[in-house]
PDB file of C-alpha atoms in Angstrom:
ATOM      1  CA  UNK A   1      72.385 109.353  84.846  1.00  0.00           C
ATOM      2  CA  UNK A   2      71.813 112.869  86.116  1.00  0.00           C
ATOM      3  CA  UNK A   3      70.528 115.628  83.893  1.00  0.00           C
ATOM      4  CA  UNK A   4      72.609 118.757  83.320  1.00  0.00           C
ATOM      5  CA  UNK A   5      70.283 120.687  85.645  1.00  0.00           C
ATOM      6  CA  UNK A   6      70.664 118.056  88.389  1.00  0.00           C
ATOM      7  CA  UNK A   7      74.480 118.175  88.049  1.00  0.00           C
ATOM      8  CA  UNK A   8      74.427 121.989  88.269  1.00  0.00           C
ATOM      9  CA  UNK A   9      72.248 121.868  91.398  1.00  0.00           C
ATOM     10  CA  UNK A  10      74.575 119.275  92.969  1.00  0.00           C
ATOM     11  CA  UNK A  11      77.633 121.454  92.270  1.00  0.00           C
ATOM     12  CA  UNK A  12      75.882 124.576  93.575  1.00  0.00           C
ATOM     13  CA  UNK A  13      74.837 122.737  96.761  1.00  0.00           C
ATOM     14  CA  UNK A  14      78.397 121.576  97.400  1.00  0.00           C
ATOM     15  CA  UNK A  15      79.850 125.041  96.830  1.00  0.00           C
ATOM     16  CA  UNK A  16      77.272 126.597  99.159  1.00  0.00           C
ATOM     17  CA  UNK A  17      78.496 124.500 102.114  1.00  0.00           C
ATOM     18  CA  UNK A  18      81.466 126.812 102.742  1.00  0.00           C
ATOM     19  CA  UNK A  19      81.500 130.595 103.060  1.00  0.00           C
ATOM     20  CA  UNK A  20      84.051 131.263 100.300  1.00  0.00           C
ATOM     21  CA  UNK A  21      86.141 129.615  97.594  1.00  0.00           C
ATOM     22  CA  UNK A  22      89.158 130.897  95.708  1.00  0.00           C
ATOM     23  CA  UNK A  23      89.840 129.224  92.357  1.00  0.00           C
ATOM     24  CA  UNK A  24      93.523 129.769  91.600  1.00  0.00           C
ATOM     25  CA  UNK A  25      94.803 129.175  88.084  1.00  0.00           C
ATOM     26  CA  UNK A  26      98.457 129.764  87.268  1.00  0.00           C
ATOM     27  CA  UNK A  27      98.079 129.257  83.536  1.00  0.00           C
ATOM     28  CA  UNK A  28      97.555 132.179  81.201  1.00  0.00           C
ATOM     29  CA  UNK A  29      97.158 130.019  78.115  1.00  0.00           C
ATOM     30  CA  UNK A  30      94.669 131.126  75.574  1.00  0.00           C
ATOM     31  CA  UNK A  31      91.523 129.085  75.131  1.00  0.00           C
ATOM     32  CA  UNK A  32      89.931 128.865  71.689  1.00  0.00           C
ATOM     33  CA  UNK A  33      92.565 131.369  70.517  1.00  0.00           C
ATOM     34  CA  UNK A  34      90.730 134.258  72.138  1.00  0.00           C
ATOM     35  CA  UNK A  35      90.097 133.896  75.884  1.00  0.00           C
ATOM     36  CA  UNK A  36      92.517 133.705  78.792  1.00  0.00           C
ATOM     37  CA  UNK A  37      91.541 131.112  81.416  1.00  0.00           C
ATOM     38  CA  UNK A  38      90.629 133.833  83.909  1.00  0.00           C
ATOM     39  CA  UNK A  39      88.867 136.018  81.377  1.00  0.00           C
ATOM     40  CA  UNK A  40      85.186 136.555  82.214  1.00  0.00           C
ATOM     41  CA  UNK A  41      84.278 134.195  79.358  1.00  0.00           C
ATOM     42  CA  UNK A  42      86.465 131.327  80.569  1.00  0.00           C
ATOM     43  CA  UNK A  43      84.575 128.272  81.825  1.00  0.00           C
ATOM     44  CA  UNK A  44      85.295 128.979  85.530  1.00  0.00           C
ATOM     45  CA  UNK A  45      83.565 132.338  85.267  1.00  0.00           C
ATOM     46  CA  UNK A  46      80.780 130.953  83.118  1.00  0.00           C
ATOM     47  CA  UNK A  47      80.063 128.154  85.624  1.00  0.00           C
ATOM     48  CA  UNK A  48      80.208 130.639  88.481  1.00  0.00           C
ATOM     49  CA  UNK A  49      77.588 132.796  86.775  1.00  0.00           C
ATOM     50  CA  UNK A  50      75.384 129.926  85.558  1.00  0.00           C
ATOM     51  CA  UNK A  51      75.318 128.315  89.002  1.00  0.00           C
ATOM     52  CA  UNK A  52      74.943 131.572  90.919  1.00  0.00           C
ATOM     53  CA  UNK A  53      78.067 130.958  92.984  1.00  0.00           C
ATOM     54  CA  UNK A  54      78.459 134.292  94.751  1.00  0.00           C
ATOM     55  CA  UNK A  55      81.018 132.804  97.164  1.00  0.00           C
ATOM     56  CA  UNK A  56      83.549 131.925  94.427  1.00  0.00           C
ATOM     57  CA  UNK A  57      86.426 134.137  93.298  1.00  0.00           C
ATOM     58  CA  UNK A  58      88.613 133.218  90.314  1.00  0.00           C
ATOM     59  CA  UNK A  59      92.206 134.489  90.421  1.00  0.00           C
ATOM     60  CA  UNK A  60      95.071 134.123  87.989  1.00  0.00           C
ATOM     61  CA  UNK A  61      98.191 133.537  90.030  1.00  0.00           C
ATOM     62  CA  UNK A  62     100.649 131.040  91.439  1.00  0.00           C
ATOM     63  CA  UNK A  63     100.455 129.156  94.726  1.00  0.00           C
ATOM     64  CA  UNK A  64     103.754 130.661  95.884  1.00  0.00           C
ATOM     65  CA  UNK A  65     102.268 134.158  95.551  1.00  0.00           C
ATOM     66  CA  UNK A  66      99.386 133.488  97.954  1.00  0.00           C
ATOM     67  CA  UNK A  67      99.337 134.295 101.661  1.00  0.00           C
ATOM     68  CA  UNK A  68     100.408 131.285 103.745  1.00  0.00           C
ATOM     69  CA  UNK A  69      98.042 129.486 106.103  1.00  0.00           C
ATOM     70  CA  UNK A  70      94.847 131.138 104.911  1.00  0.00           C
ATOM     71  CA  UNK A  71      92.835 128.174 103.589  1.00  0.00           C
ATOM     72  CA  UNK A  72      90.988 125.316 105.281  1.00  0.00           C
ATOM     73  CA  UNK A  73      91.751 123.071 102.318  1.00  0.00           C
ATOM     74  CA  UNK A  74      93.660 123.157  99.060  1.00  0.00           C
ATOM     75  CA  UNK A  75      92.752 120.844  96.192  1.00  0.00           C
ATOM     76  CA  UNK A  76      94.650 120.095  93.013  1.00  0.00           C
ATOM     77  CA  UNK A  77      95.050 117.774  90.096  1.00  0.00           C
ATOM     78  CA  UNK A  78      98.120 115.582  89.656  1.00  0.00           C
ATOM     79  CA  UNK A  79     100.218 118.455  88.346  1.00  0.00           C
ATOM     80  CA  UNK A  80     103.544 117.368  89.853  1.00  0.00           C
ATOM     81  CA  UNK A  81     105.175 114.650  91.951  1.00  0.00           C
ATOM     82  CA  UNK A  82     103.558 114.430  95.391  1.00  0.00           C
ATOM     83  CA  UNK A  83     106.510 115.949  97.290  1.00  0.00           C
ATOM     84  CA  UNK A  84     106.607 119.022  95.068  1.00  0.00           C
ATOM     85  CA  UNK A  85     102.805 119.343  95.143  1.00  0.00           C
ATOM     86  CA  UNK A  86     102.864 119.187  98.964  1.00  0.00           C
ATOM     87  CA  UNK A  87     105.516 121.914  98.993  1.00  0.00           C
ATOM     88  CA  UNK A  88     103.203 124.187  97.008  1.00  0.00           C
ATOM     89  CA  UNK A  89      99.918 123.244  98.692  1.00  0.00           C
ATOM     90  CA  UNK A  90     100.521 122.610 102.395  1.00  0.00           C
ATOM     91  CA  UNK A  91     101.972 126.054 103.204  1.00  0.00           C
ATOM     92  CA  UNK A  92      98.683 127.590 102.004  1.00  0.00           C
ATOM     93  CA  UNK A  93      96.657 125.459 104.430  1.00  0.00           C
ATOM     94  CA  UNK A  94      96.004 126.584 108.004  1.00  0.00           C
ATOM     95  CA  UNK A  95      97.248 124.308 110.801  1.00  0.00           C
ATOM     96  CA  UNK A  96      94.864 121.348 111.052  1.00  0.00           C
ATOM     97  CA  UNK A  97      93.633 121.862 107.481  1.00  0.00           C
ATOM     98  CA  UNK A  98      94.450 119.565 104.595  1.00  0.00           C
ATOM     99  CA  UNK A  99      95.462 119.331 100.976  1.00  0.00           C
ATOM    100  CA  UNK A 100      93.573 116.933  98.704  1.00  0.00           C
ATOM    101  CA  UNK A 101      95.114 115.919  95.387  1.00  0.00           C
ATOM    102  CA  UNK A 102      93.991 113.756  92.494  1.00  0.00           C
ATOM    103  CA  UNK A 103      96.741 111.214  91.863  1.00  0.00           C
ATOM    104  CA  UNK A 104      97.213 108.007  89.944  1.00  0.00           C
ATOM    105  CA  UNK A 105      97.442 104.432  91.132  1.00  0.00           C
ATOM    106  CA  UNK A 106     101.127 104.913  92.077  1.00  0.00           C
ATOM    107  CA  UNK A 107     100.297 107.391  94.855  1.00  0.00           C
ATOM    108  CA  UNK A 108     101.399 104.935  97.570  1.00  0.00           C
ATOM    109  CA  UNK A 109     104.858 104.745  96.034  1.00  0.00           C
ATOM    110  CA  UNK A 110     104.974 108.547  95.705  1.00  0.00           C
ATOM    111  CA  UNK A 111     103.963 108.924  99.349  1.00  0.00           C
ATOM    112  CA  UNK A 112     106.776 106.634 100.469  1.00  0.00           C
ATOM    113  CA  UNK A 113     109.349 108.202  98.136  1.00  0.00           C
ATOM    114  CA  UNK A 114     108.460 111.834  98.983  1.00  0.00           C
ATOM    115  CA  UNK A 115     107.839 111.422 102.725  1.00  0.00           C
ATOM    116  CA  UNK A 116     110.690 113.763 103.728  1.00  0.00           C
ATOM    117  CA  UNK A 117     109.456 116.562 101.428  1.00  0.00           C
ATOM    118  CA  UNK A 118     105.896 116.151 102.707  1.00  0.00           C
ATOM    119  CA  UNK A 119     107.008 116.352 106.355  1.00  0.00           C
ATOM    120  CA  UNK A 120     109.182 119.399 105.570  1.00  0.00           C
ATOM    121  CA  UNK A 121     106.076 121.099 104.079  1.00  0.00           C
ATOM    122  CA  UNK A 122     104.141 120.356 107.298  1.00  0.00           C
ATOM    123  CA  UNK A 123     102.298 117.181 106.329  1.00  0.00           C
ATOM    124  CA  UNK A 124     101.646 114.719 109.139  1.00  0.00           C
ATOM    125  CA  UNK A 125      98.765 112.356 108.305  1.00  0.00           C
ATOM    126  CA  UNK A 126      98.031 110.977 104.836  1.00  0.00           C
ATOM    127  CA  UNK A 127      94.951 109.086 103.670  1.00  0.00           C
ATOM    128  CA  UNK A 128      94.569 107.536 100.213  1.00  0.00           C
ATOM    129  CA  UNK A 129      91.058 106.823  98.966  1.00  0.00           C
ATOM    130  CA  UNK A 130      89.010 106.426  95.810  1.00  0.00           C
ATOM    131  CA  UNK A 131      85.918 108.302  94.673  1.00  0.00           C
ATOM    132  CA  UNK A 132      83.495 107.520  91.878  1.00  0.00           C
ATOM    133  CA  UNK A 133      83.307 103.784  92.480  1.00  0.00           C
ATOM    134  CA  UNK A 134      80.198 102.472  90.771  1.00  0.00           C
ATOM    135  CA  UNK A 135      79.815 105.762  88.864  1.00  0.00           C
ATOM    136  CA  UNK A 136      82.976 105.939  86.766  1.00  0.00           C
ATOM    137  CA  UNK A 137      84.580 103.309  84.583  1.00  0.00           C
ATOM    138  CA  UNK A 138      87.811 103.998  86.473  1.00  0.00           C
ATOM    139  CA  UNK A 139      87.469 105.525  89.956  1.00  0.00           C
ATOM    140  CA  UNK A 140      89.629 108.533  90.816  1.00  0.00           C
ATOM    141  CA  UNK A 141      92.397 108.137  93.393  1.00  0.00           C
ATOM    142  CA  UNK A 142      92.771 110.973  95.906  1.00  0.00           C
ATOM    143  CA  UNK A 143      95.236 111.626  98.689  1.00  0.00           C
ATOM    144  CA  UNK A 144      94.448 113.821 101.680  1.00  0.00           C
ATOM    145  CA  UNK A 145      97.358 115.150 103.735  1.00  0.00           C
ATOM    146  CA  UNK A 146      96.742 117.045 106.971  1.00  0.00           C
ATOM    147  CA  UNK A 147      99.018 119.946 107.912  1.00  0.00           C
ATOM    148  CA  UNK A 148     100.370 119.893 111.471  1.00  0.00           C
TER     149      UNK A 148
END
């Protein structure tokens, strides 16, 4: 089990591998009845400051409002069916980049069902894999879809 300090160093090391990150959050819900998610006291800002992540910017906004084709990769949680998620994510990715999404065990069925929507959004190659095996009680299923 890693200490809090070791986890922070691991996160900082991973974030330092790329020149810049944009954390996009479309929700303006209040947290603890006083702070918006993109308020300087929200956890994304707090982690950014605690870890010294100078290459991270937190923005409140929607995927559809962002400039198309500007990111090497887009990551997300399982916020929608795969076809809809690909429609939001893949247009933001440069050609040859990829979207990576956390999905449940039914991701194979979603991939088959939503294939037309994924292709329409520019997706060409999909890879399903698990992370956290041996570390988590239930590993996390991810899907990576490359944009043509």
